[in-house]
Coordinates of C-alpha atoms and ligand atoms in Angstrom, one line a residue:
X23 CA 103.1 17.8 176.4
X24 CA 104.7 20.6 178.3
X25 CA 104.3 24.2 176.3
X26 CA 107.3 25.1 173.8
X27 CA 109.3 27.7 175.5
X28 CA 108.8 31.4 173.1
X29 CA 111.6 33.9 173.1
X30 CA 111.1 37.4 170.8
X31 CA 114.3 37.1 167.9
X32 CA 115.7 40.4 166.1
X33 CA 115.0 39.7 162.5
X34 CA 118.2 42.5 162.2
X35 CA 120.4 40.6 164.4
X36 CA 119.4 37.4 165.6
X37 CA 119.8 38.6 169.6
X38 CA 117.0 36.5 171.3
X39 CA 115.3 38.0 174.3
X40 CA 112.6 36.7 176.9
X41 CA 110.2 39.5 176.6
X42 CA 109.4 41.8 173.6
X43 CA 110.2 45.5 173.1
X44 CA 109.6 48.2 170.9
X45 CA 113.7 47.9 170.1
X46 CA 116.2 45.1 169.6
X47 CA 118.6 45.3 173.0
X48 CA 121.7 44.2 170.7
X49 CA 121.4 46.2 167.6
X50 CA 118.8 49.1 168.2
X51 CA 116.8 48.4 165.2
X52 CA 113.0 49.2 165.8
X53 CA 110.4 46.8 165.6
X54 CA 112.0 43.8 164.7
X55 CA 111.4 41.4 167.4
X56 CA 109.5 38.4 166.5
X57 CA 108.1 35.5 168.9
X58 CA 109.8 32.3 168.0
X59 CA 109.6 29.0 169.7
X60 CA 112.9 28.3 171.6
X61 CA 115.0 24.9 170.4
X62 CA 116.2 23.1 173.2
X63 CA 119.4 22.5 172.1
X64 CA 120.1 26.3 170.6
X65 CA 123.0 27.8 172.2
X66 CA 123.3 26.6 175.6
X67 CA 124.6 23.0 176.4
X68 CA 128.4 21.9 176.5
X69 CA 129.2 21.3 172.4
X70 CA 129.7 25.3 172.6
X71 CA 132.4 24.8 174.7
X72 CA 134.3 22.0 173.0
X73 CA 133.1 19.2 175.9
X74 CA 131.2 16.6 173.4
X75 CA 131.1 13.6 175.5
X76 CA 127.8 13.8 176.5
X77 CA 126.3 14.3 172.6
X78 CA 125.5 11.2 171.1
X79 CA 126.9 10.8 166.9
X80 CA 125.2 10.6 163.8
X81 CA 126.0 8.7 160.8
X82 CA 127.8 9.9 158.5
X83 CA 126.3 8.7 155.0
X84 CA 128.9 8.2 151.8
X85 CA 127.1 9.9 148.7
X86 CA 128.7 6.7 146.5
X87 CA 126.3 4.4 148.4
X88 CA 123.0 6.6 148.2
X89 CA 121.5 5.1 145.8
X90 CA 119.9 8.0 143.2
X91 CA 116.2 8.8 143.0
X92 CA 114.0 6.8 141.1
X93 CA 112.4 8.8 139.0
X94 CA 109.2 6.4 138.3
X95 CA 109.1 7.0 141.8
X96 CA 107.5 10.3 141.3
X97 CA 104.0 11.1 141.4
X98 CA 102.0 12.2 138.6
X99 CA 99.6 14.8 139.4
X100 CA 97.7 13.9 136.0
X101 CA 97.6 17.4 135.0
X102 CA 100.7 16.9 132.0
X103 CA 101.5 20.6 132.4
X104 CA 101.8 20.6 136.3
X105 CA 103.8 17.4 136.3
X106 CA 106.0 19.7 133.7
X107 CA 106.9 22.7 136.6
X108 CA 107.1 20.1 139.1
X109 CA 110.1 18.6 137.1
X110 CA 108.1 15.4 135.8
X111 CA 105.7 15.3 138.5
X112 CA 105.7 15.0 142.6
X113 CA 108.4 13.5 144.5
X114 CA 107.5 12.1 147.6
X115 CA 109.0 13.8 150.9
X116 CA 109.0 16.9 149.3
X117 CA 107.3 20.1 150.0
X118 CA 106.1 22.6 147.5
X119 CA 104.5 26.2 148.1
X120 CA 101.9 27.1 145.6
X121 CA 101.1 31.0 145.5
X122 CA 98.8 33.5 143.8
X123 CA 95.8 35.8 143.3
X124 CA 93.2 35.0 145.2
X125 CA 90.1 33.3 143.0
X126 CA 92.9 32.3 140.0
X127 CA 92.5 28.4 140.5
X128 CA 94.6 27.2 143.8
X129 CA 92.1 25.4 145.4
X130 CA 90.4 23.9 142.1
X131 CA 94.2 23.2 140.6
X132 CA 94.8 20.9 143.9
X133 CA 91.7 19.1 144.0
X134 CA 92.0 17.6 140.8
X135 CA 95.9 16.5 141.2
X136 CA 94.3 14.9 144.4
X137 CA 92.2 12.4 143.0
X138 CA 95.3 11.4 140.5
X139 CA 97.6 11.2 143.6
X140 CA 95.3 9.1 145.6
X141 CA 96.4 6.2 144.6
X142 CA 96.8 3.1 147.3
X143 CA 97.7 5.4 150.3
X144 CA 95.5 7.9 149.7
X145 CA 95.8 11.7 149.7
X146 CA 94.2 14.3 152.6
X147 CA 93.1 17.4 151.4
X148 CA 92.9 19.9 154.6
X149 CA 91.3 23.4 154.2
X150 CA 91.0 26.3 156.7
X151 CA 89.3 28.5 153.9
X152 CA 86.2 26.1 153.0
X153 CA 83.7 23.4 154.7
X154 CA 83.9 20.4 153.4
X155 CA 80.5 21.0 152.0
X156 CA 82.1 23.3 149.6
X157 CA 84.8 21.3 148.6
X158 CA 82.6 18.3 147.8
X159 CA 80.5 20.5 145.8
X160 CA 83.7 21.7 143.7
X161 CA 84.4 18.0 143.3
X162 CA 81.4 17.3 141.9
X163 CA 81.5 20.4 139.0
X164 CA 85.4 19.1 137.9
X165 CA 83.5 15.4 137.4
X166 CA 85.7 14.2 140.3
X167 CA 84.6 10.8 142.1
X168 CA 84.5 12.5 145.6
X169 CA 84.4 8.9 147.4
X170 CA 88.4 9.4 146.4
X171 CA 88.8 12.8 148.1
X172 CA 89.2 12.7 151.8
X173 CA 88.9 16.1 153.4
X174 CA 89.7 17.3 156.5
X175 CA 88.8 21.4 157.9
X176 CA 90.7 22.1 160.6
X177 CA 93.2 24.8 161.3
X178 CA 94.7 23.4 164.1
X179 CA 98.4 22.0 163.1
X180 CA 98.5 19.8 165.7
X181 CA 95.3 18.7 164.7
X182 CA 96.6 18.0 161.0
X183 CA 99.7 16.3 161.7
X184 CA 98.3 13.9 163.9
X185 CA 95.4 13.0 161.6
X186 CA 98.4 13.1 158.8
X187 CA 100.7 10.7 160.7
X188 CA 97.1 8.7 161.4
X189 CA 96.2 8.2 158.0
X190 CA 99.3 8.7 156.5
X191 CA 98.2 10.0 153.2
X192 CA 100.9 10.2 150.0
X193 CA 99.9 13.4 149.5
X194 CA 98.8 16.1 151.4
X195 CA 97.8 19.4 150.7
X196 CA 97.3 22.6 153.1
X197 CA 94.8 25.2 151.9
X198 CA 96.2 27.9 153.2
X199 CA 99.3 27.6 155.4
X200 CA 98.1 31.5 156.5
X201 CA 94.9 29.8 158.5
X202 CA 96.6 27.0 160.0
X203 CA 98.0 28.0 163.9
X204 CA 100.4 26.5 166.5
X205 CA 99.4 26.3 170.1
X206 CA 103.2 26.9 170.8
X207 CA 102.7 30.4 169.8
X208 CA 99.9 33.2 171.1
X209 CA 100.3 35.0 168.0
X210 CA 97.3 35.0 165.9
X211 CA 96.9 32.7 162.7
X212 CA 98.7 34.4 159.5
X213 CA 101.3 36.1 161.8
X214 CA 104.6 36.0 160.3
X215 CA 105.9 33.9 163.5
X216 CA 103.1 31.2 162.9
X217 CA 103.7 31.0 159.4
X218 CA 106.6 30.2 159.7
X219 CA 106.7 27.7 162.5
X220 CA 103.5 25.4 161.0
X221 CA 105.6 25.3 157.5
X222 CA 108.8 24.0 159.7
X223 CA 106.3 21.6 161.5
X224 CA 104.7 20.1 157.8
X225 CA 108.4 20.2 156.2
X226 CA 109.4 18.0 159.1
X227 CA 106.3 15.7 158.4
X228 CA 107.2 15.7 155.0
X229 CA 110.6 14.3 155.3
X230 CA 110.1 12.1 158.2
X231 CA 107.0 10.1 156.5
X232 CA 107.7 10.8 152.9
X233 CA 104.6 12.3 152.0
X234 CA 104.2 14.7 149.6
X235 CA 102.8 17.7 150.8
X236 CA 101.7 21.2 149.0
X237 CA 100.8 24.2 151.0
X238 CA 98.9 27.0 149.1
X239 CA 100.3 30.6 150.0
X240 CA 98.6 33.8 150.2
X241 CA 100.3 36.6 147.9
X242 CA 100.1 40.0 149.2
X243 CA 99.2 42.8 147.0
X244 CA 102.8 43.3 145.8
X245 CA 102.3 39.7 144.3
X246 CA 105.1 38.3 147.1
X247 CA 103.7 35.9 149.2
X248 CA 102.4 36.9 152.3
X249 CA 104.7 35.6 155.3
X250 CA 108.1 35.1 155.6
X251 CA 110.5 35.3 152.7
X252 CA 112.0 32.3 154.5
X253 CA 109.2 30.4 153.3
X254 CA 110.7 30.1 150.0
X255 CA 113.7 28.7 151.4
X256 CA 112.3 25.8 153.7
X257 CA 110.4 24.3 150.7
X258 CA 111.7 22.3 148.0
X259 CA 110.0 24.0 144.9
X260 CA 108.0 27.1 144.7
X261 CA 105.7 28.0 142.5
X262 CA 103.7 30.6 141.3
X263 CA 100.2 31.2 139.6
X264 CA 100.2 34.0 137.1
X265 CA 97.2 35.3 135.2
X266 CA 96.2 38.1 132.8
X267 CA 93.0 39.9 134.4
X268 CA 90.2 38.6 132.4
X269 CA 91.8 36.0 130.8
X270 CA 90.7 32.3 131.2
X271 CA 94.9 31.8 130.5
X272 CA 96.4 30.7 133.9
X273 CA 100.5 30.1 133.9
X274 CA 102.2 28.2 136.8
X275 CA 105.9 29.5 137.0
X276 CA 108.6 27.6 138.8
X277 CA 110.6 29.9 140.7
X278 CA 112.5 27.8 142.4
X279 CA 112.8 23.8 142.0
X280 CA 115.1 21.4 144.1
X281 CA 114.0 18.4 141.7
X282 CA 113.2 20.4 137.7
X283 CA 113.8 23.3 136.3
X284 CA 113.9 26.4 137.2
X285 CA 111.7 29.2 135.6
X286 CA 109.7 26.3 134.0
X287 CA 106.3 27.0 133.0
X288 CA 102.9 25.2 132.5
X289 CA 100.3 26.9 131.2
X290 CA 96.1 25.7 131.5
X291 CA 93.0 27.2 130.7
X292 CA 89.9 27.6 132.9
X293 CA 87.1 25.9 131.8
X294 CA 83.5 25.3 133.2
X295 CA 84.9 22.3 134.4
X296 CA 88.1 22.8 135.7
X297 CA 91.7 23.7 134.8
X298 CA 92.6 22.2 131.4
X299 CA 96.7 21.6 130.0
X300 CA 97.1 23.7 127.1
X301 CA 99.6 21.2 125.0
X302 CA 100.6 23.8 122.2
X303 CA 101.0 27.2 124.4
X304 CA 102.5 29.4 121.8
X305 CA 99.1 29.2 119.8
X306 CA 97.5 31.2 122.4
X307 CA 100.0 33.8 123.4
X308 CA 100.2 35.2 119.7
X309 CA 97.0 37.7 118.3
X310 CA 96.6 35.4 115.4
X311 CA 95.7 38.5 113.1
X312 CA 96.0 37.6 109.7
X313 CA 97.5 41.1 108.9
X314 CA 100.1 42.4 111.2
X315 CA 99.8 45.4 112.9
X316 CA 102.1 48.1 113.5
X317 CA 103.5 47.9 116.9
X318 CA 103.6 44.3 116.9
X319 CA 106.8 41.7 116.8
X320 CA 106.8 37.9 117.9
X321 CA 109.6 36.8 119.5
X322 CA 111.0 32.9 120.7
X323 CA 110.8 32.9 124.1
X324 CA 112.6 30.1 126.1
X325 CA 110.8 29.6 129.8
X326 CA 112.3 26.7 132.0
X327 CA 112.7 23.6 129.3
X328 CA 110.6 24.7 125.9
X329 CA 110.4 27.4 123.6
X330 CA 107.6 29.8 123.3
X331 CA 106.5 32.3 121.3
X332 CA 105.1 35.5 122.6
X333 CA 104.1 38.6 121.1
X334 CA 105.1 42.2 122.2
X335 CA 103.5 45.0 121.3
X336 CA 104.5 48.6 121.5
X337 CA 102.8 52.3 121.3
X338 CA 105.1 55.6 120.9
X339 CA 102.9 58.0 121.2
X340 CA 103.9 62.5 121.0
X341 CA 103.1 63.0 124.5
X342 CA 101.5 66.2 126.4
X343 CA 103.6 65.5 130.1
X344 CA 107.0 67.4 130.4
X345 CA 108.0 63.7 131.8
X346 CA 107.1 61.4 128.8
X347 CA 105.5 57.9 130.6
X348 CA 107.3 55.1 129.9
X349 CA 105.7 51.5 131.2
X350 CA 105.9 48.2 130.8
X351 CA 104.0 45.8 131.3
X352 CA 105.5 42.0 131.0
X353 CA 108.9 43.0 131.2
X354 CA 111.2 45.0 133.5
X355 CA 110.8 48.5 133.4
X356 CA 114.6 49.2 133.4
X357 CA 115.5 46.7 130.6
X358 CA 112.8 48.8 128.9
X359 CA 114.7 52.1 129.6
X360 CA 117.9 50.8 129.0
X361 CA 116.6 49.6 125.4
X362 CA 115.6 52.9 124.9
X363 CA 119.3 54.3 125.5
X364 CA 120.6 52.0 123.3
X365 CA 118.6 53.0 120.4
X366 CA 119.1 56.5 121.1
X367 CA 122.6 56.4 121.0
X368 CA 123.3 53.4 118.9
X369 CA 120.6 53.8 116.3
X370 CA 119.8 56.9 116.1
X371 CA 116.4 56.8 117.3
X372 CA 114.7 59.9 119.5
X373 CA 111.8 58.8 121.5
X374 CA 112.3 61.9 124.3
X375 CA 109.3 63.7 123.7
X376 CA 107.4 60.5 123.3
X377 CA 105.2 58.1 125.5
X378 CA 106.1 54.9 125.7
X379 CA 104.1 51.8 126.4
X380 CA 105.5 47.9 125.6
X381 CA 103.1 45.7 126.7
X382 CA 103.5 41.7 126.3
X383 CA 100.3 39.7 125.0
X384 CA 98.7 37.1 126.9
X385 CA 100.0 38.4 130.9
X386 CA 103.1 36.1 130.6
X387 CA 106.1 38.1 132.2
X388 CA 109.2 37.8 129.8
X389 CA 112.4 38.1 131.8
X390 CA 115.0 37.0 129.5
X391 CA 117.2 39.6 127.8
X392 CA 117.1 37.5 124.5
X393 CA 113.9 39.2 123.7
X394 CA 115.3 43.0 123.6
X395 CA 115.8 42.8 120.0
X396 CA 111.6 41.9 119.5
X397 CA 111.3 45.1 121.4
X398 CA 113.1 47.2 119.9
X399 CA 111.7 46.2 116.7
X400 CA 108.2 46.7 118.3
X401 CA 109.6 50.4 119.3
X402 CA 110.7 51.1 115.9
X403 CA 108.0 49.7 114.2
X404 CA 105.5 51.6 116.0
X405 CA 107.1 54.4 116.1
X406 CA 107.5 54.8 112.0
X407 CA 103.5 53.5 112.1
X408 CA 104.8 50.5 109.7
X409 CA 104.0 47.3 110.5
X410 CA 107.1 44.6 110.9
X411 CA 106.7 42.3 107.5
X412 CA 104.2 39.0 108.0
X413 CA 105.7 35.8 109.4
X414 CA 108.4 37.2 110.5
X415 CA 110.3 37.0 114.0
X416 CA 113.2 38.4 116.3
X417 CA 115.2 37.4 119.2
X418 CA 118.3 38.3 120.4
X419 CA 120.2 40.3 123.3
X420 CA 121.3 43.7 123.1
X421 CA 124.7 45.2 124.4
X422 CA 125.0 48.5 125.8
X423 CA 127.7 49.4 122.7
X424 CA 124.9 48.5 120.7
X425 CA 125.8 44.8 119.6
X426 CA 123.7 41.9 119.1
X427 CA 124.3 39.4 121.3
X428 CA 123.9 35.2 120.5
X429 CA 121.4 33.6 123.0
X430 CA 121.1 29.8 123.9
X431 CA 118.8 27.6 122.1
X432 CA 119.0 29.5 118.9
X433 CA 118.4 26.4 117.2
X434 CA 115.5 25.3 118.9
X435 CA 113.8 28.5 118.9
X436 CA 114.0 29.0 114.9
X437 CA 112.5 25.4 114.9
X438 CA 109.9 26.4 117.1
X439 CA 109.2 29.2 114.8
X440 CA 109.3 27.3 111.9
X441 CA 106.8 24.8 113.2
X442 CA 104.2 27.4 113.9
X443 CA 104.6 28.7 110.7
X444 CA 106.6 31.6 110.8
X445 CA 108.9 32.0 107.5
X446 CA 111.9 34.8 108.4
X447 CA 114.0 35.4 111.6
X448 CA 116.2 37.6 112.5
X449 CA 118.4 37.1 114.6
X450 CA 122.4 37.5 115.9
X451 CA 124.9 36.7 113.5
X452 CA 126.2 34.1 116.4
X453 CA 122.9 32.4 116.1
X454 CA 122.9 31.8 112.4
X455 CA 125.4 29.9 111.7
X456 CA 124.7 25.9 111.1
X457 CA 121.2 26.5 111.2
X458 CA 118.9 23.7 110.3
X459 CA 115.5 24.6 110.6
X460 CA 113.4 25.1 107.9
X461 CA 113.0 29.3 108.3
X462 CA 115.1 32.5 106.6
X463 CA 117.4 33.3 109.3
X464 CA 118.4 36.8 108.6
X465 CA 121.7 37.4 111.1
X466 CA 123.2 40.7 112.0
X467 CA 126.1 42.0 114.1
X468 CA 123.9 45.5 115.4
X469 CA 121.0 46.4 116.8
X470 CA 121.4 49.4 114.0
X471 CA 121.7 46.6 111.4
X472 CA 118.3 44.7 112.7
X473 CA 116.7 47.8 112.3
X474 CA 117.7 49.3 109.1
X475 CA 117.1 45.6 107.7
X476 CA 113.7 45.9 108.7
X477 CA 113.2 49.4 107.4
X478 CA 114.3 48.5 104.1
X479 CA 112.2 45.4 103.7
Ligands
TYD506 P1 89.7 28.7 143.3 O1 90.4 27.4 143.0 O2 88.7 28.7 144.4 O3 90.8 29.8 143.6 P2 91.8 30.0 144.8 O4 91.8 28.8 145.6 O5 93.1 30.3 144.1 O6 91.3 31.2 145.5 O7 89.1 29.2 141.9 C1 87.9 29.9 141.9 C2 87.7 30.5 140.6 O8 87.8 29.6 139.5 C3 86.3 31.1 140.6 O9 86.4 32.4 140.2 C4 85.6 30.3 139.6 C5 86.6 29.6 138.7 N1 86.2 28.3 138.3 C6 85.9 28.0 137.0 O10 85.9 28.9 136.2 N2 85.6 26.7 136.7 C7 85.6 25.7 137.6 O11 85.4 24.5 137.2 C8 85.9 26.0 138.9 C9 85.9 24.9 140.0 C10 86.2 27.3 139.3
MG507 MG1 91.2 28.6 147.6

């Protein structure tokens, strides 16, 4: 096979150049060249200049005649909450990028979908990080049959895919796509360029045998994984392992999903054996204290497809610094400031020469404004040292004027609620009318409304 021609790219400008420099030629950005293998057709050849006789056509295909995916086609991973991010399980052809922490559960997460997946073509299970010694031993402690795991340790992707296309697996996982290299490139393994290029390679398998394939992702400290960002856009779903330090909690979040939801999450718990589905996930996010505490507000959550409740919990505090701290952990640290603005000016309440720390319970990461009013109900609540009364919670978006905004799913949230036993919400006015659920829906127009409710009792 003659060698893959390489030519150093701008990542600025795209300007492609035969030899690397310090500075892009075109654009004069500074260390931006990156060695890429050279496409054949790229560029050159007579379609750029409107002469298309020698090209040979493609079919054209009519979307009325492709016939939709079958979606007993897909495979289960039989872990119910990974088949959940997935978007009802694995669909064969596609490619999905699993990222995280190192040590949070990858590799054990993968081997037990594998020996669900086997099933009559088999599955491969290739690892650059382990000898297959280690893997079988794994196997063994998650009460796996290993006779149904094949593994193969090799970092070598031409290696892989000709053993892939050899035994022709329905599912194939890469543990990690950072240790597996390319002879088309000299760069060395992990380097953005061959990163990138052994991802393009598996995608290609992927669709051309219609196997599904995972690769497992290194995240850097940031928490982004390490690589390309253009990672995230070859692959068909991406997501991402989440974890509270310490905790035995693990959440897989769905950041991106050609075939389910998006932001959908499935949470498990690690066990002595293995990583186990946790069916009823707002059990464990909530303290279950019997007496509230100050500080403390539940909130209905909606992440991806179900409704969750999650607990938020807040400390103002006089502080000592000329700068008060103000940190968040769980949410964003500007939604947290803005909230803060709001209250001040809508609701009167002065937290300037206070610390202030909101921290959600459990590690989850809340992103969706329809918790601010939990928040600021944790805020208030901590700040006046009463607790928030028992069986009571909040959701709802706050407007900069000050105005209480409806979310969606009001419905099923406040039936969520109900079901885990929680007696009074309150909530925006917009989300109170028709309610059926069996809880006191309390609505209200203002965020200075929610509060003085609360206040008063
Ligand atoms: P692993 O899957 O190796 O993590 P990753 O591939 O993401 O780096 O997970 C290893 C951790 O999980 C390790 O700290 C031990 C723990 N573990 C259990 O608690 N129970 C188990 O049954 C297994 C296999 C691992
Ligand atoms: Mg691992």
């Amino acid at each position: 096979m003659a060698k893959a021609k390489i030519i150093y790219t701008c990542r600025e400008c795209g300007a492609g150049f035969p030899k690397w420099s310090g500075q892009c030629g075109d654009c004069g950005a500074w260390n931006t060249l990156e060695e890429s293998v050279a496409s054949a057709s790229a560029g050159s050849g007579s379609s750029r200049r409107g002469n298309w006789a020698g090209t040979a056509s493609a079919e054209v295909v009519n979307l009325g005649e492709v016939r939709p995916e079958d979606a007993s086609k897909r495979l289960s991973s039989g872990l119910s909450e990974l088949d959940r991010v997935l978007g009802g399980g694995l669909v064969p052809g596609s490619v999905v990028l699993l990222g995280g922490d190192p040590g949070i559960g990858k590799s054990t997460l993968l081997l037990q979908a594998q020996s669900a997946l086997a099933g009559e073509r088999g599955s491969l299970y290739v690892t650059g990080e382990e000898s297959a010694a280690q893997v079988a031993m794994r196997a063994r402690r998650l009460g796996l049959d290993p006779a149904q795991l094949n593994c193969l340790t090799e970092t070598s992707l031409e290696v892989i895919l000709a053993t892939a296309a050899r035994h022709a697996p329905a599912f194939l996982v890469v543990d990690s796509i950072q240790t597996v290299w390319t002879e088309a490139l000299q760069s060395a393994p992990g380097a953005v360029a061959q990163v990138r290029e052994c991802a393009a390679r598996l995608v290609q398998f992927a669709k051309q045998t219609g196997c599904a394939v995972v690769l497992v992702g290194h995240v850097t400290k940031e928490g982004a994984l390490a690589g390309p960002r253009v990672l995230e856009h070859m692959v068909d779903a991406v997501l991402y392992f989440e974890s509270d330090s310490g905790s035995r909690y693990r959440l897989i979040r769905a950041v991106k999903n050609r075939f389910g939801a998006a932001n959908e999450l499935g949470v498990f718990a690690m066990t002595g054996t293995g990583l186990k589905p946790v069916a009823n996930p707002s059990a464990i996010f909530l303290s279950g204290a019997e007496t509230p505490a100050a500080g403390s507000c539940v909130l209905v959550t909606r992440e991806g497809t179900r409704p969750l409740m999650v607990e938020v919990q807040a400390l103002v505090a006089p502080s000592t610094l000329s700068n008060p701290r103000r940190v968040a952990v769980g949410i964003d640290q500007n939604r947290l400031a803005l909230l803060l603005a709001v209250m001040n000016r809508h609701a009167g309440i002065q937290v300037g020469d206070q610390d202030v720390f909101v921290n959600v319970a459990g590690g989850i990461r809340v992103g969706e404004t329809a918790s601010d009013l939990a928040i600021a109900l944790a805020l208030q609540s901590s700040l006046r040292e009463k607790p928030l009364p028992k069986g009571l919670v909040a959701f709802g978006e706050i407007g900069l004027a000050g105005e209480l905004r409806p979310v969606y799913n009001g419905e099923e949230r406040l039936r969520e609620a109900a079901g885990q036993g929680f007696t009074e919400a309150l909530l925006p006015e917009g989300n109170r009318k028709g309610v059926k659920a069996r809880i006191t829906a309390r609505g209200c127009t203002t965020l200075a409304q929610a509060l003085a409710s609360v206040r008063e009792g």
